[in-house]
Amino acid sequence: MKKTILKIHSSAATATSITRQLSDELASKIINDGDTVIERDLNSPISFINEAWIGAAYTPDEQRSEEQKEGLALSDTLIAELKAADVLVIGAPIYNFSVPAVLKAWVDQIARVGVTFNYTEYGPQGLLTGKKAYIVAAAGGVPVGSPADFAVPYLKQVLGFVGVSDVEVVAAEGVAVDRDAAIAQAQNTMVGLTSVAA
């Protein structure tokens, strides 16, 4: 069955980025003939939300001004990519214990009430169900899943909030100490994961 893979890069580094390298490797392992890959590099500026954006997002579609529609154009594009994807591969280097600012900006752009989630009497309900996600994390010295890791738990929470509950983590830990060993560790983790999405 053909699938669409959305690959998101958030590292400020390019050629030397571990998460970019590992995300590309992971995507290459799960892609089949006929599959589509959408690549979103957050090094291309992702604007932060502001008061005008919030006002537009909470205005019914049919009542939005042209200016409000333009203000939500990027959000609409990012959400369309997310909706189209069957599999997400999110490259997430851990910067100062959390995600890069551009990745947080992406989250703010795609988390829209009535579009990717709804509030119900039973609490928030995600609308983007039936997707598989891989978080590809790289950390200089913070162990992924430790009390000092605010990146991976945050991304899992965000993904679950919009309805993506099937999440696997590929982690390169200790890259500041032994880069090659950290990459090898992550590559070994991939071997057991990729058959699920193939």
GROMACS .gro file of C-alpha atoms in nm:
model
  198
    1MET     CA    1   0.000   0.000   0.000
    2LYS     CA    2   0.140   0.338  -0.100
    3LYS     CA    3   0.206   0.585   0.176
    4THR     CA    4   0.317   0.944   0.226
    5ILE     CA    5   0.611   1.020   0.454
    6LEU     CA    6   0.650   1.367   0.603
    7LYS     CA    7   1.012   1.433   0.700
    8ILE     CA    8   1.070   1.735   0.923
    9HIS     CA    9   1.418   1.877   0.982
   10SER     CA   10   1.466   2.121   1.267
   11SER     CA   11   1.842   2.126   1.322
   12ALA     CA   12   2.014   2.459   1.272
   13ALA     CA   13   2.308   2.262   1.132
   14THR     CA   14   2.295   2.120   0.781
   15ALA     CA   15   2.586   1.908   0.657
   16THR     CA   16   2.699   1.818   1.010
   17SER     CA   17   2.353   1.751   1.154
   18ILE     CA   18   2.308   1.409   1.311
   19THR     CA   19   1.929   1.428   1.313
   20ARG     CA   20   1.923   1.517   0.944
   21GLN     CA   21   2.150   1.223   0.864
   22LEU     CA   22   1.951   0.977   1.074
   23SER     CA   23   1.613   1.106   0.954
   24ASP     CA   24   1.724   1.059   0.594
   25GLU     CA   25   1.849   0.707   0.673
   26LEU     CA   26   1.526   0.615   0.850
   27ALA     CA   27   1.310   0.749   0.568
   28SER     CA   28   1.514   0.556   0.312
   29LYS     CA   29   1.453   0.234   0.508
   30ILE     CA   30   1.075   0.270   0.523
   31ILE     CA   31   1.008   0.408   0.176
   32ASN     CA   32   0.876   0.174  -0.092
   33ASP     CA   33   0.826   0.220  -0.465
   34GLY     CA   34   0.538   0.456  -0.528
   35ASP     CA   35   0.556   0.621  -0.186
   36THR     CA   36   0.566   1.000  -0.160
   37VAL     CA   37   0.808   1.194   0.058
   38ILE     CA   38   0.726   1.548   0.172
   39GLU     CA   39   1.027   1.728   0.317
   40ARG     CA   40   0.987   2.029   0.544
   41ASP     CA   41   1.308   2.203   0.646
   42LEU     CA   42   1.237   2.442   0.932
   43ASN     CA   43   1.557   2.630   0.856
   44SER     CA   44   1.333   2.804   0.604
   45PRO     CA   45   1.173   3.061   0.832
   46ILE     CA   46   0.868   2.948   1.027
   47SER     CA   47   0.697   3.253   1.167
   48PHE     CA   48   0.588   3.268   1.527
   49ILE     CA   49   0.221   3.302   1.603
   50ASN     CA   50   0.102   3.643   1.726
   51GLU     CA   51  -0.216   3.818   1.830
   52ALA     CA   52  -0.337   3.856   1.470
   53TRP     CA   53  -0.278   3.485   1.407
   54ILE     CA   54  -0.476   3.389   1.716
   55GLY     CA   55  -0.760   3.618   1.614
   56ALA     CA   56  -0.769   3.463   1.267
   57ALA     CA   57  -0.754   3.107   1.397
   58TYR     CA   58  -1.054   3.166   1.624
   59THR     CA   59  -1.257   3.340   1.352
   60PRO     CA   60  -1.492   3.108   1.158
   61ASP     CA   61  -1.364   3.032   0.806
   62GLU     CA   62  -1.645   3.212   0.630
   63GLN     CA   63  -1.593   3.527   0.837
   64ARG     CA   64  -1.217   3.565   0.788
   65SER     CA   65  -1.086   3.869   0.608
   66GLU     CA   66  -0.833   3.834   0.328
   67GLU     CA   67  -0.566   3.954   0.569
   68GLN     CA   68  -0.662   3.684   0.819
   69LYS     CA   69  -0.655   3.419   0.547
   70GLU     CA   70  -0.307   3.532   0.446
   71GLY     CA   71  -0.199   3.520   0.810
   72LEU     CA   72  -0.303   3.156   0.833
   73ALA     CA   73  -0.162   3.053   0.493
   74LEU     CA   74   0.155   2.899   0.636
   75SER     CA   75  -0.040   2.718   0.907
   76ASP     CA   76  -0.280   2.583   0.644
   77THR     CA   77   0.013   2.456   0.434
   78LEU     CA   78   0.184   2.286   0.729
   79ILE     CA   79  -0.141   2.125   0.841
   80ALA     CA   80  -0.211   2.002   0.487
   81GLU     CA   81   0.131   1.834   0.485
   82LEU     CA   82   0.057   1.676   0.820
   83LYS     CA   83  -0.287   1.554   0.715
   84ALA     CA   84  -0.148   1.403   0.395
   85ALA     CA   85   0.118   1.204   0.580
   86ASP     CA   86   0.081   0.844   0.687
   87VAL     CA   87   0.423   0.843   0.854
   88LEU     CA   88   0.606   1.132   1.025
   89VAL     CA   89   0.983   1.143   1.070
   90ILE     CA   90   1.069   1.433   1.299
   91GLY     CA   91   1.434   1.527   1.340
   92ALA     CA   92   1.465   1.680   1.686
   93PRO     CA   93   1.806   1.773   1.823
   94ILE     CA   94   1.792   1.856   2.191
   95TYR     CA   95   1.893   2.218   2.238
   96ASN     CA   96   1.937   2.329   2.599
   97PHE     CA   97   1.716   2.045   2.724
   98SER     CA   98   1.428   2.110   2.481
   99VAL     CA   99   1.336   2.134   2.113
  100PRO     CA  100   1.475   2.395   1.872
  101ALA     CA  101   1.270   2.715   1.859
  102VAL     CA  102   1.175   2.648   1.498
  103LEU     CA  103   1.023   2.313   1.593
  104LYS     CA  104   0.820   2.477   1.868
  105ALA     CA  105   0.707   2.735   1.611
  106TRP     CA  106   0.596   2.449   1.382
  107VAL     CA  107   0.397   2.297   1.669
  108ASP     CA  108   0.223   2.628   1.735
  109GLN     CA  109   0.135   2.659   1.366
  110ILE     CA  110  -0.020   2.311   1.339
  111ALA     CA  111  -0.204   2.296   1.673
  112ARG     CA  112  -0.537   2.450   1.572
  113VAL     CA  113  -0.866   2.392   1.747
  114GLY     CA  114  -1.128   2.255   1.510
  115VAL     CA  115  -0.862   2.158   1.257
  116THR     CA  116  -0.613   1.924   1.424
  117PHE     CA  117  -0.788   1.884   1.761
  118ASN     CA  118  -1.116   1.960   1.932
  119TYR     CA  119  -1.209   2.035   2.289
  120THR     CA  120  -1.481   1.802   2.419
  121GLU     CA  121  -1.655   1.742   2.749
  122TYR     CA  122  -1.406   1.459   2.800
  123GLY     CA  123  -1.103   1.675   2.726
  124PRO     CA  124  -0.904   1.747   2.408
  125GLN     CA  125  -0.949   1.505   2.119
  126GLY     CA  126  -0.691   1.477   1.842
  127LEU     CA  127  -0.819   1.467   1.485
  128LEU     CA  128  -0.509   1.328   1.309
  129THR     CA  129  -0.549   0.963   1.396
  130GLY     CA  130  -0.412   0.659   1.214
  131LYS     CA  131  -0.058   0.791   1.165
  132LYS     CA  132   0.281   0.655   1.266
  133ALA     CA  133   0.552   0.888   1.396
  134TYR     CA  134   0.924   0.855   1.455
  135ILE     CA  135   1.110   1.108   1.666
  136VAL     CA  136   1.477   1.116   1.571
  137ALA     CA  137   1.654   1.279   1.865
  138ALA     CA  138   2.018   1.370   1.918
  139ALA     CA  139   2.158   1.482   2.251
  140GLY     CA  140   2.503   1.601   2.345
  141GLY     CA  141   2.489   1.471   2.699
  142VAL     CA  142   2.127   1.459   2.816
  143PRO     CA  143   1.995   1.101   2.821
  144VAL     CA  144   1.670   1.080   2.626
  145GLY     CA  145   1.386   1.008   2.867
  146SER     CA  146   1.576   1.140   3.168
  147PRO     CA  147   1.434   1.413   3.396
  148ALA     CA  148   1.649   1.665   3.206
  149ASP     CA  149   1.497   1.572   2.869
  150PHE     CA  150   1.211   1.812   2.799
  151ALA     CA  151   1.220   1.755   2.422
  152VAL     CA  152   1.107   1.399   2.354
  153PRO     CA  153   0.829   1.388   2.619
  154TYR     CA  154   0.706   1.723   2.487
  155LEU     CA  155   0.691   1.598   2.128
  156LYS     CA  156   0.511   1.281   2.236
  157GLN     CA  157   0.259   1.495   2.422
  158VAL     CA  158   0.206   1.722   2.122
  159LEU     CA  159   0.167   1.431   1.881
  160GLY     CA  160  -0.081   1.260   2.111
  161PHE     CA  161  -0.270   1.586   2.151
  162VAL     CA  162  -0.338   1.601   1.776
  163GLY     CA  163  -0.418   1.228   1.758
  164VAL     CA  164  -0.085   1.061   1.675
  165SER     CA  165  -0.037   0.802   1.946
  166ASP     CA  166   0.185   0.548   1.765
  167VAL     CA  167   0.525   0.706   1.831
  168GLU     CA  168   0.872   0.548   1.827
  169VAL     CA  169   1.198   0.715   1.929
  170VAL     CA  170   1.537   0.680   1.762
  171ALA     CA  171   1.796   0.842   1.987
  172ALA     CA  172   2.161   0.930   1.938
  173GLU     CA  173   2.273   0.999   2.293
  174GLY     CA  174   2.607   1.136   2.409
  175VAL     CA  175   2.711   1.285   2.075
  176ALA     CA  176   2.935   1.535   2.255
  177VAL     CA  177   3.132   1.248   2.406
  178ASP     CA  178   3.143   0.993   2.121
  179ARG     CA  179   2.964   1.104   1.807
  180ASP     CA  180   3.026   0.784   1.608
  181ALA     CA  181   2.908   0.557   1.889
  182ALA     CA  182   2.593   0.767   1.938
  183ILE     CA  183   2.509   0.744   1.567
  184ALA     CA  184   2.573   0.369   1.564
  185GLN     CA  185   2.344   0.330   1.866
  186ALA     CA  186   2.063   0.509   1.683
  187GLN     CA  187   2.119   0.311   1.364
  188ASN     CA  188   2.093  -0.014   1.561
  189THR     CA  189   1.762   0.105   1.705
  190MET     CA  190   1.630   0.165   1.353
  191VAL     CA  191   1.672  -0.199   1.258
  192GLY     CA  192   1.398  -0.308   1.495
  193LEU     CA  193   1.160  -0.025   1.408
  194THR     CA  194   1.151   0.012   1.033
  195SER     CA  195   0.977  -0.316   0.956
  196VAL     CA  196   0.666  -0.178   1.130
  197ALA     CA  197   0.619   0.100   0.875
  198ALA     CA  198   0.758  -0.076   0.567
   0.00000   0.00000   0.00000
